[in-house]
Coordinates of C-alpha atoms in Angstrom, one line a residue:
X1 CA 11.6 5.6 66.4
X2 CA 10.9 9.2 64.9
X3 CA 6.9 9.3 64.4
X4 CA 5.6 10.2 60.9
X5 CA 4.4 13.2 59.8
X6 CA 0.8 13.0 59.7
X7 CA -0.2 12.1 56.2
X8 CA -1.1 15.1 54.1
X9 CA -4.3 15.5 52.0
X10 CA -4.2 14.6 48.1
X11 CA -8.2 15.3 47.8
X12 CA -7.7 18.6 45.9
X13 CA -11.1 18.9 47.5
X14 CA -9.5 18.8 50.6
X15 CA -6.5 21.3 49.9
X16 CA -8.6 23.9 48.5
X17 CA -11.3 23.8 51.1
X18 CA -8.1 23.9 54.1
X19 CA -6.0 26.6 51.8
X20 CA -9.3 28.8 51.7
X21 CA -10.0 28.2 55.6
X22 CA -6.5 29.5 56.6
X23 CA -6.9 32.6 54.5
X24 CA -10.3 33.6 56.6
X25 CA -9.1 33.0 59.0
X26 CA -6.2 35.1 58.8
X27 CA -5.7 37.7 62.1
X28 CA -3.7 40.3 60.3
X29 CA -3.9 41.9 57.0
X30 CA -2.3 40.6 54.2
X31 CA 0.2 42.6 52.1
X32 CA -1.1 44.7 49.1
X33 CA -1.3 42.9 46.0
X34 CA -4.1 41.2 44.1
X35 CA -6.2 39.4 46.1
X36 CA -9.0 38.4 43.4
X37 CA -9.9 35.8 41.7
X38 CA -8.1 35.8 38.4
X39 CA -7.4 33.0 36.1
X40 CA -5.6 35.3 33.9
X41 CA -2.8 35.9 37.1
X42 CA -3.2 32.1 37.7
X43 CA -1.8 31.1 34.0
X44 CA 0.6 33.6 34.2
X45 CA 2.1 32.7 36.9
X46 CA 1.9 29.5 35.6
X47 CA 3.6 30.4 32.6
X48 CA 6.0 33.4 33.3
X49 CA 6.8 32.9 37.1
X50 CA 9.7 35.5 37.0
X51 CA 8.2 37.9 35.4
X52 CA 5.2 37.7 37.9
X53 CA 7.5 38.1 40.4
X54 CA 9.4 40.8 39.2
X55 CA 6.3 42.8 38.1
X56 CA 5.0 42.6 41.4
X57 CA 8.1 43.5 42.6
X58 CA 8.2 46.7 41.2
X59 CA 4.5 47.4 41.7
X60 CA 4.4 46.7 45.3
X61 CA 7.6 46.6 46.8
X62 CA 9.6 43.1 48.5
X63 CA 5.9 41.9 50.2
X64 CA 3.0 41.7 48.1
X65 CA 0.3 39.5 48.0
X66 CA -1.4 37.9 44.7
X67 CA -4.4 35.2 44.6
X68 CA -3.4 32.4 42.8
X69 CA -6.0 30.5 42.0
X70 CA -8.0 29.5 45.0
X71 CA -5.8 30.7 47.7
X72 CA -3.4 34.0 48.4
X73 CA 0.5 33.5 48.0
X74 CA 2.5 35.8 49.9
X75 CA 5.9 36.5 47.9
X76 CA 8.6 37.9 49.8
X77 CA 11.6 38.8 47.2
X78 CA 15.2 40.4 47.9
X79 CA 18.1 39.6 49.6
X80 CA 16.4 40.8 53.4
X81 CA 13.4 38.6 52.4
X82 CA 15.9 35.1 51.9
X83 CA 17.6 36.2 55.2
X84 CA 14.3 36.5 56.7
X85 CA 12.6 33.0 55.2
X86 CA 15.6 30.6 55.9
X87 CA 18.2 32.3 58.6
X88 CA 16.8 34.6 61.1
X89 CA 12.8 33.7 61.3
X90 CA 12.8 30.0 59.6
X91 CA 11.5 28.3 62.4
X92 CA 8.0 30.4 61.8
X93 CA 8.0 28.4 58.7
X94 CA 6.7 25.1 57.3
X95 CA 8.1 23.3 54.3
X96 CA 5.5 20.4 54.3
X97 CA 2.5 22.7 55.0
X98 CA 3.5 24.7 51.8
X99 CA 3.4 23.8 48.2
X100 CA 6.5 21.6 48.9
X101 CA 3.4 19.1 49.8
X102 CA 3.1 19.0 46.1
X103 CA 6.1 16.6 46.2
X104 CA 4.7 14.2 48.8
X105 CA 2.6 11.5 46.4
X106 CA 6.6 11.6 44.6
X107 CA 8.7 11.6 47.5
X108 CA 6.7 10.9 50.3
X109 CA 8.1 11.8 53.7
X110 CA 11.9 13.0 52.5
X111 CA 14.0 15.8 53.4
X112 CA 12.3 18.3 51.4
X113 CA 9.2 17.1 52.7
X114 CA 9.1 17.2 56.2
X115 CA 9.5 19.7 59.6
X116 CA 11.0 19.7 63.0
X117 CA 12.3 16.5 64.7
X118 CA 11.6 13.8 62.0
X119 CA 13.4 16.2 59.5
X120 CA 16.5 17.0 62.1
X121 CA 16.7 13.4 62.9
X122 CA 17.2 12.1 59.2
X123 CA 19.0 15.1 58.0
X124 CA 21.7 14.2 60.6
X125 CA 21.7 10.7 60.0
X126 CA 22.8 11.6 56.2
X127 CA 24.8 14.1 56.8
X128 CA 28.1 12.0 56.8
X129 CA 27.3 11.0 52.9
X130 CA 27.8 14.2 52.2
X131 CA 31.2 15.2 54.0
X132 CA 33.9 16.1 52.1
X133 CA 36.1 12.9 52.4
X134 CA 33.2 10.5 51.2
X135 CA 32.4 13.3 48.2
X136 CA 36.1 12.5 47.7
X137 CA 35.7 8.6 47.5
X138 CA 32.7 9.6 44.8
X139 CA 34.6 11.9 42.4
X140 CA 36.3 8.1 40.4
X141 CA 32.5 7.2 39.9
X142 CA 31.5 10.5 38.4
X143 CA 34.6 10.9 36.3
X144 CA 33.6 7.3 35.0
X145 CA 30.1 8.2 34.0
X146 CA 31.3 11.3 32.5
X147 CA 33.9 10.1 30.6
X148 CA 31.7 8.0 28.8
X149 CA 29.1 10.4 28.2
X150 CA 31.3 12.9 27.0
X151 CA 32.6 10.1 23.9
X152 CA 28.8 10.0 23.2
X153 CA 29.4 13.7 22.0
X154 CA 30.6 13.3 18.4
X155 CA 31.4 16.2 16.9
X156 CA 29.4 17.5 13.7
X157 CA 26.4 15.9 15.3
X158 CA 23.3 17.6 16.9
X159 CA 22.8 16.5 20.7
X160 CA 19.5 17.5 22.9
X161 CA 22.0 18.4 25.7
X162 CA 19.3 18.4 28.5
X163 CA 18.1 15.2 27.9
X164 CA 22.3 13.9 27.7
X165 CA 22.7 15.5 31.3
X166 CA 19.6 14.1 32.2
X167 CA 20.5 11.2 32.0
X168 CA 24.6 11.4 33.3
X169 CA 23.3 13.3 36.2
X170 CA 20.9 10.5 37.4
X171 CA 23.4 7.6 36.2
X172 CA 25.7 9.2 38.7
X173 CA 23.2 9.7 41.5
X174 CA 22.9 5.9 41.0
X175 CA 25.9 4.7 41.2
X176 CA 27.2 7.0 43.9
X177 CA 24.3 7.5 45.9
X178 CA 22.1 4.4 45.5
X179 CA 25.0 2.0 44.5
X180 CA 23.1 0.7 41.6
X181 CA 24.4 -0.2 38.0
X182 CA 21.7 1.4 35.8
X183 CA 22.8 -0.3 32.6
X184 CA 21.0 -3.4 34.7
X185 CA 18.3 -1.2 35.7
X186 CA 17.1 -0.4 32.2
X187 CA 18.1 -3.9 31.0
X188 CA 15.1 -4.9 33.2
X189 CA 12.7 -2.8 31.6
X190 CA 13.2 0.9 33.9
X191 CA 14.6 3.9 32.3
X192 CA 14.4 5.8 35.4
X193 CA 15.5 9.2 33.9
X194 CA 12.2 9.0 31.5
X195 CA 10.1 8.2 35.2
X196 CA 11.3 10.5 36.8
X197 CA 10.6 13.3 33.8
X198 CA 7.3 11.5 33.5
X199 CA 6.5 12.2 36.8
X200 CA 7.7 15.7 37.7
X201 CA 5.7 16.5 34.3
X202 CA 2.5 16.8 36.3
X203 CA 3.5 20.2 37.5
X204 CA 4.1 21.5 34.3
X205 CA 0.3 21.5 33.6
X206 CA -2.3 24.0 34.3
X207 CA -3.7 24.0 37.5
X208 CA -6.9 22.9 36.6
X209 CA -5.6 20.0 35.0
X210 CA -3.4 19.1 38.4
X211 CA -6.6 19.2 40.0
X212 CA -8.4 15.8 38.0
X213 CA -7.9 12.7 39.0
X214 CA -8.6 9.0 37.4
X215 CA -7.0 7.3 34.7
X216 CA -5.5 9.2 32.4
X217 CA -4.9 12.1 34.5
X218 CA -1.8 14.0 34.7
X219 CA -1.9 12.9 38.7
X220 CA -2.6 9.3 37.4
X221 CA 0.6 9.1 35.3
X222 CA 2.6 10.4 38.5
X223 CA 1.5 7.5 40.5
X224 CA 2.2 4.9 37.8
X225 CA 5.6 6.4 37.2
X226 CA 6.4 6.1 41.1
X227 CA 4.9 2.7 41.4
X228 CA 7.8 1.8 38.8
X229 CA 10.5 3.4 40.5
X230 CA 9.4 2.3 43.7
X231 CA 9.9 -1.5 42.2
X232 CA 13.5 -0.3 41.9
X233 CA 14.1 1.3 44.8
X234 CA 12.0 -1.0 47.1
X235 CA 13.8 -4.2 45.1
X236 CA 17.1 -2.7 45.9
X237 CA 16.2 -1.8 49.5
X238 CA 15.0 -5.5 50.4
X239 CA 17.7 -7.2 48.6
X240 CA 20.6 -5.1 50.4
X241 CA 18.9 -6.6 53.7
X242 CA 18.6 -9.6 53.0
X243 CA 22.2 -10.3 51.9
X244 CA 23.5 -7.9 54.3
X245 CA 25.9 -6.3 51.2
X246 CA 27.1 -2.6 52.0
X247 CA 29.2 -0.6 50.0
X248 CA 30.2 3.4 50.0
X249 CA 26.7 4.6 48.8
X250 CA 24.0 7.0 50.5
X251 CA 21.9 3.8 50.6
X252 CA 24.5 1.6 52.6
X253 CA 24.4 3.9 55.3
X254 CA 21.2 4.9 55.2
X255 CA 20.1 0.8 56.4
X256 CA 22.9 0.7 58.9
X257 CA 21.8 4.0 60.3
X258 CA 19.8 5.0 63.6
X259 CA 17.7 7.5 64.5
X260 CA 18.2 9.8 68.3
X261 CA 16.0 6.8 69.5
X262 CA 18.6 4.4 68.4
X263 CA 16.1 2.5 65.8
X264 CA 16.8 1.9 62.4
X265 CA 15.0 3.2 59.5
X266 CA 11.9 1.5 58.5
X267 CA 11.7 0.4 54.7
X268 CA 9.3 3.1 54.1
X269 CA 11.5 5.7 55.7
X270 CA 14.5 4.6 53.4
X271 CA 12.3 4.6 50.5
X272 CA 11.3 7.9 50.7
X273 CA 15.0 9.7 51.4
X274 CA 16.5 7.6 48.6
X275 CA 13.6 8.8 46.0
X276 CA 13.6 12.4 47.2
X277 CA 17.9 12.3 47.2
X278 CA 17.9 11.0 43.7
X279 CA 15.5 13.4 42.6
X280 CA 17.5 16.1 43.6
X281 CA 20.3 14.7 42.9
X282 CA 19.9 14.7 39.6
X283 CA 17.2 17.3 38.7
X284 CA 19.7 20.6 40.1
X285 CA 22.8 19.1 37.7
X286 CA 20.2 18.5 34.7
X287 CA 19.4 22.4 35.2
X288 CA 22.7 23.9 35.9
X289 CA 24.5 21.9 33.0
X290 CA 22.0 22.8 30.7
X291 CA 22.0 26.4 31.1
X292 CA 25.8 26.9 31.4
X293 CA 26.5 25.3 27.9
X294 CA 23.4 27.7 26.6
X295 CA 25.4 30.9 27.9
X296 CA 28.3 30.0 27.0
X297 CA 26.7 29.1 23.1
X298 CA 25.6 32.7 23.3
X299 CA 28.9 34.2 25.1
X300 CA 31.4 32.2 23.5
X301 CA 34.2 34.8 23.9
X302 CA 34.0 33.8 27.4
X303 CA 35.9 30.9 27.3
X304 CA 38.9 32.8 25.7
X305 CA 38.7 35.1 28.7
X306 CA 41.8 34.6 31.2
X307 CA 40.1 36.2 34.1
X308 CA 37.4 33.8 34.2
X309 CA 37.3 30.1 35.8
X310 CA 35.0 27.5 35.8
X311 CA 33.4 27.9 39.4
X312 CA 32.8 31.7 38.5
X313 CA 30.6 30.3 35.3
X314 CA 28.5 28.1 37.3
X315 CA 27.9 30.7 40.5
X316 CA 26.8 32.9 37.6
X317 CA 24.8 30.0 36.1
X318 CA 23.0 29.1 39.2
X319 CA 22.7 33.2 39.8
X320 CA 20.9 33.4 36.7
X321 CA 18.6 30.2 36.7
X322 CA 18.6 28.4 40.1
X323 CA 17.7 25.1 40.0
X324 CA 14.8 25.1 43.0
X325 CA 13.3 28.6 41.7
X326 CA 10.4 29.1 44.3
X327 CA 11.0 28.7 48.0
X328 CA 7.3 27.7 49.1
X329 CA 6.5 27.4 53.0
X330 CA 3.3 28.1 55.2
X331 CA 3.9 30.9 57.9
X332 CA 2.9 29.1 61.2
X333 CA 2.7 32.7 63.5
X334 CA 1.4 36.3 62.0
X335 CA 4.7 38.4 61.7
X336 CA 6.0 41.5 59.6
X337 CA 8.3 42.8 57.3
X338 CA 9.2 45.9 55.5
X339 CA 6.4 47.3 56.9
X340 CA 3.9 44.9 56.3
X341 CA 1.8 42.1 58.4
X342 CA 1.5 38.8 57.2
X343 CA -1.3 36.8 58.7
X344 CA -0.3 33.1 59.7
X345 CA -1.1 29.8 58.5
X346 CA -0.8 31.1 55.0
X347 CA 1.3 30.3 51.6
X348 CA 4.8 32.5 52.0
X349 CA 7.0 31.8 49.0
X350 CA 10.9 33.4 48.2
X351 CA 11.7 33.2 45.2
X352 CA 15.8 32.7 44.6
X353 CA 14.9 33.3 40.6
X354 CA 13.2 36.5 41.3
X355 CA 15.4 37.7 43.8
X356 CA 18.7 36.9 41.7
X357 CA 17.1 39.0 38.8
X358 CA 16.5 42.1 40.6
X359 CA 18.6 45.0 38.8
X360 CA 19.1 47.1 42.7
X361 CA 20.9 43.5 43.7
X362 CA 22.6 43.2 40.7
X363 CA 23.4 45.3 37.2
X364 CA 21.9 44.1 34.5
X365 CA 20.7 40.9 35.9
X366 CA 19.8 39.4 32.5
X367 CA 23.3 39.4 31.2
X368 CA 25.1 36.5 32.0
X369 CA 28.5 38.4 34.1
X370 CA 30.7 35.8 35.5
X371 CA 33.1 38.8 37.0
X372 CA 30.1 39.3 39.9
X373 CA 31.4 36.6 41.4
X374 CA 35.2 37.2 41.5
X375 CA 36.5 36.8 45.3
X376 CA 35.8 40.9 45.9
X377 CA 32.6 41.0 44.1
X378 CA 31.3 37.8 45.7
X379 CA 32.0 39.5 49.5
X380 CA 30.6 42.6 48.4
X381 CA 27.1 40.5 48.2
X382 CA 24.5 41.8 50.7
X383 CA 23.7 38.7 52.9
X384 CA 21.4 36.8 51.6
X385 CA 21.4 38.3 48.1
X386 CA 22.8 34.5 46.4
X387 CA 21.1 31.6 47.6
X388 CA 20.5 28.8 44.7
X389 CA 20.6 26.2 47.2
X390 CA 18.6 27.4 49.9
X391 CA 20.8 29.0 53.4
X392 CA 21.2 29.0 57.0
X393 CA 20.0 25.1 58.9
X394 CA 18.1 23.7 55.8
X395 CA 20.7 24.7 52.9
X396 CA 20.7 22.2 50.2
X397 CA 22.5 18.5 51.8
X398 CA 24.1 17.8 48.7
X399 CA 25.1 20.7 47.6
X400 CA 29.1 20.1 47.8
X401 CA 28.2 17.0 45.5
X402 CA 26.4 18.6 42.9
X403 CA 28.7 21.6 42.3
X404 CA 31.8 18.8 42.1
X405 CA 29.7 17.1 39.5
X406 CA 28.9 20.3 37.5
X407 CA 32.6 21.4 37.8
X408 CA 33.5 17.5 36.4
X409 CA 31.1 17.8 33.9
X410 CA 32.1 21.3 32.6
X411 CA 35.4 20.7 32.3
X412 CA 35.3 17.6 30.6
X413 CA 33.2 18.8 27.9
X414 CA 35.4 22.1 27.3
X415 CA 38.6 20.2 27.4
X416 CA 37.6 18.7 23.9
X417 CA 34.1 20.2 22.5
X418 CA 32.0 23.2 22.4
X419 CA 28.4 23.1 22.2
X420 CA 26.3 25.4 19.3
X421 CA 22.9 26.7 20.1
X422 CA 21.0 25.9 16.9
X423 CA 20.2 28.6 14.2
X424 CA 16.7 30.4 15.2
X425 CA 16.2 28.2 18.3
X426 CA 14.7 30.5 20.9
X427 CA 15.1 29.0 24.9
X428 CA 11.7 28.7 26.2
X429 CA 12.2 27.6 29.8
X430 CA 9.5 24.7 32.2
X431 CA 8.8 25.4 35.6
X432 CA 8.2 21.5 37.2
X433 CA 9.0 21.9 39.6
X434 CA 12.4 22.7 38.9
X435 CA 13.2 25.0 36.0
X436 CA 15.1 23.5 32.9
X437 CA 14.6 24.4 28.8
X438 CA 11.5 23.4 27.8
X439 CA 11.0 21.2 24.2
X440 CA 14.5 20.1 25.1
X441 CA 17.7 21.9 24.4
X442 CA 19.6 20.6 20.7
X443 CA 23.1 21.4 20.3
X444 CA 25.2 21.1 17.8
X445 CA 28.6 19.5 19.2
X446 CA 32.3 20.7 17.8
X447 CA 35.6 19.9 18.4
X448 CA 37.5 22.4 20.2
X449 CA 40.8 23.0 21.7
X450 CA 41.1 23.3 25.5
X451 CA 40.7 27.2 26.7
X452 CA 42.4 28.1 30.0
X453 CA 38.9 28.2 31.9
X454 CA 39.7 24.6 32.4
X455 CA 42.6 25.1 34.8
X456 CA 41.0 26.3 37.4
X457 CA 39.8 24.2 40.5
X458 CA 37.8 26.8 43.3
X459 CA 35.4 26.0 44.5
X460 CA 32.0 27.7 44.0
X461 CA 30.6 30.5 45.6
X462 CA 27.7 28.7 46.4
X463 CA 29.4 26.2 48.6
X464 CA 31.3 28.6 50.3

């Protein structure tokens, strides 16, 4: 059997006093930057992550270094950077040793999660979910789920249209991916789309405040929300062995499955890539939907436009507010870039956000275009300019899935409605640890013909 990963610390005693020991002990310089303690920088970056980024951007060029908090962050923006971070150099670079180990008391050992062989092992024994025949087998479910949304939309009403996705998005990672009716799920007390918010709410706060512990701690109301999803999860887990049912779902192959060793998964093991699968997903079609029917409020003329399809609107939705923002890893060896060392053992972010918004990558990057990504625009990209799901051996697993949903999703709605940002509402967007409109995102739902954007089927850039 794959070993473990050895468990990683939670004592933010212990990851401060390891974060600070890497940094001393760092061989190489770091790249300029700010390398003092600020709180100021801290809550900023907190706060306005992009424009951070892009500030230190133009200040310092596509390396720079900023302290955040108790440790430095190395950023590394542009399309060379992504190239560098996930094709040509990702094996220098650890996903678990990173922030991503944020996710861990959540997700525990998943895909995003983990390194090297375990990670290889699992990834490969999933990988068949996600081919495009059994995507196929998945599209009746998720035209069922959205059907019945969508008549939830009645027109002249006022809709909070990320909490609506919210909760389509993870009825259909249910269904399709766990094999789980969640009408019965909440019927037994769990609305797992409130959990899961609940939970991914803890890195929304400051960082101080992610540092306490004890009852009534942000940290403490993460582990209460996973102790009830893990009754879910876990229930559904030992009843499938039991009775030996199987059906088309991620979770049916996921108990018949074996690892290189030929051993099956251990409850644990399943646990973990089921929570971290539904989390995503869900959480990346929550984003994307939500911000496509916001641009499209503000751009209505769009939908009128012949020369525009729906994949082009979501490549330019997922250009403009990728779902996964940050990219945060651990450097294992001392290497350069542009110029620059960067010492090992310490915190190297990308940042697909920052790098999407840069105005020498693309014109104009806050206006939402979806003519950048006609068929010649889109090969014109530099490589590694456009990557909202990752790229190279680690790109997104279920990113074929979640763009069919979107597309589903998008076209159902504009076959019959359009959505109305409300007079005076301002989008304020939360970074936790995906980015989505913060305070919720009300609509106000009409009735509207269908435009021509509808009639197209291509797929996505992004899964190209």
């Amino acid at each position: 059997m794959l070993q473990r990963p050895a468990p990683s610390p939670t004592s933010p005693l212990s990851i401060i006093t390891r974060d600070l020991r890497h940094d001393r002990a760092a061989t190489v310089p770091f790249p300029p930057g700010e390398t003092g303690f600020s709180m100021r920088r801290t809550n900023r970056y907190v706060r306005e992550p992009l424009e951070t980024l892009l500030d230190g951007y133009e200040r310092f060029g596509p390396v720079f270094t900023l302290q955040i908090f108790h440790h430095n962050v190395v950023f590394m923006l542009g399309p060379a950077a992504n190239h560098h971070v996930l094709v040509s150099h990702a094996d220098n670079f650890s996903w678990r040793e990173g922030h991503l180990r944020d996710l861990i008391p959540l997700l525990g050992d998943g895909l995003l999660t983990s390194d090297g062989s375990y990670h290889r092992g699992h990834r490969m024994a999933m990988v068949p979910m996600f081919h495009k025949e059994r995507i196929a087998a998945s599209l009746q479910t998720i035209e069922t789920e959205v059907d019945r949304a969508v008549d939830q939309l009645v027109p002249g009403s006022v809709v909070d249209i990320g909490v609506w996705a919210r909760e389509l998005a993870l009825r259909v990672a249910m269904r399709a991916l766990f094999g789980v009716d969640p009408d019965a799920a909440r019927a037994g007390g769990l609305d797992a789309a409130h959990e899961f918010e609940a939970a991914l709410g803890f890195h929304a706060v400051s960082v101080p405040a992610q540092i306490l512990r004890g009852p009534g701690t942000p940290f403490n109301r993460l582990l209460r929300s996973r102790e009830r999803l893990d009754e879910l999860v876990y229930g559904e887990i030992d009843r499938r062995r039991a009775s030996g049912e199987r059906g088309p779902d991620l979770l049916s192959l996921l108990l018949d499955v074996t690892d290189e060793d030929g051993d099956p998964l251990d409850r644990g093991q399943v646990r973990d890539q089921m929570m971290t699968l539904l989390f995503a997903g869900h959480d990346t079609t929550t984003s994307t939907v939500s911000f496509l029917f916001w641009e499209l409020s503000q751009n209505p003329a769009l939908l009128d436009d012949p020369g525009i399809d729906v994949a082009m609107l979501i490549d330019e939705t997922l250009r403009k507010y990728p779902a996964a923002y940050t990219g945060p890893r651990r450097s294992i060896a001392p290497f350069e870039f542009a110029g620059h060392t960067v010492p090992g053992g310490v915190h190297v972010h990308y940042s697909s956000w920052a790098s999407h918004h840069l105005p020498d990558v693309f014109e104009d990057p806050e206006r939402f275009d979806p003519y950048r990504f006609t068929p010649q625009a889109r090969a014109a990209l530099p490589k590694g300019a456009y990557v909202p799901f990752g790229s190279g051996s680690r790109t997104c697993l279920g990113m074929r899935f979640g763009l069919a949903e979107i597309g589903i999703i998008a076209r159902a709605v504009l076959s019959r409605l359009r959505l109305e940002a409300l007079p005076g509402y301002r989008l304020q967007i939360r970074h936790a640890p995906t980015i989505s409109p913060a305070k919720g995102l009300p609509m106000t739902v009409r009735a509207a013909a269908p435009a021509r954007v509808l009639d197209d089927a291509r797929e996505p850039a992004s899964a190209a």
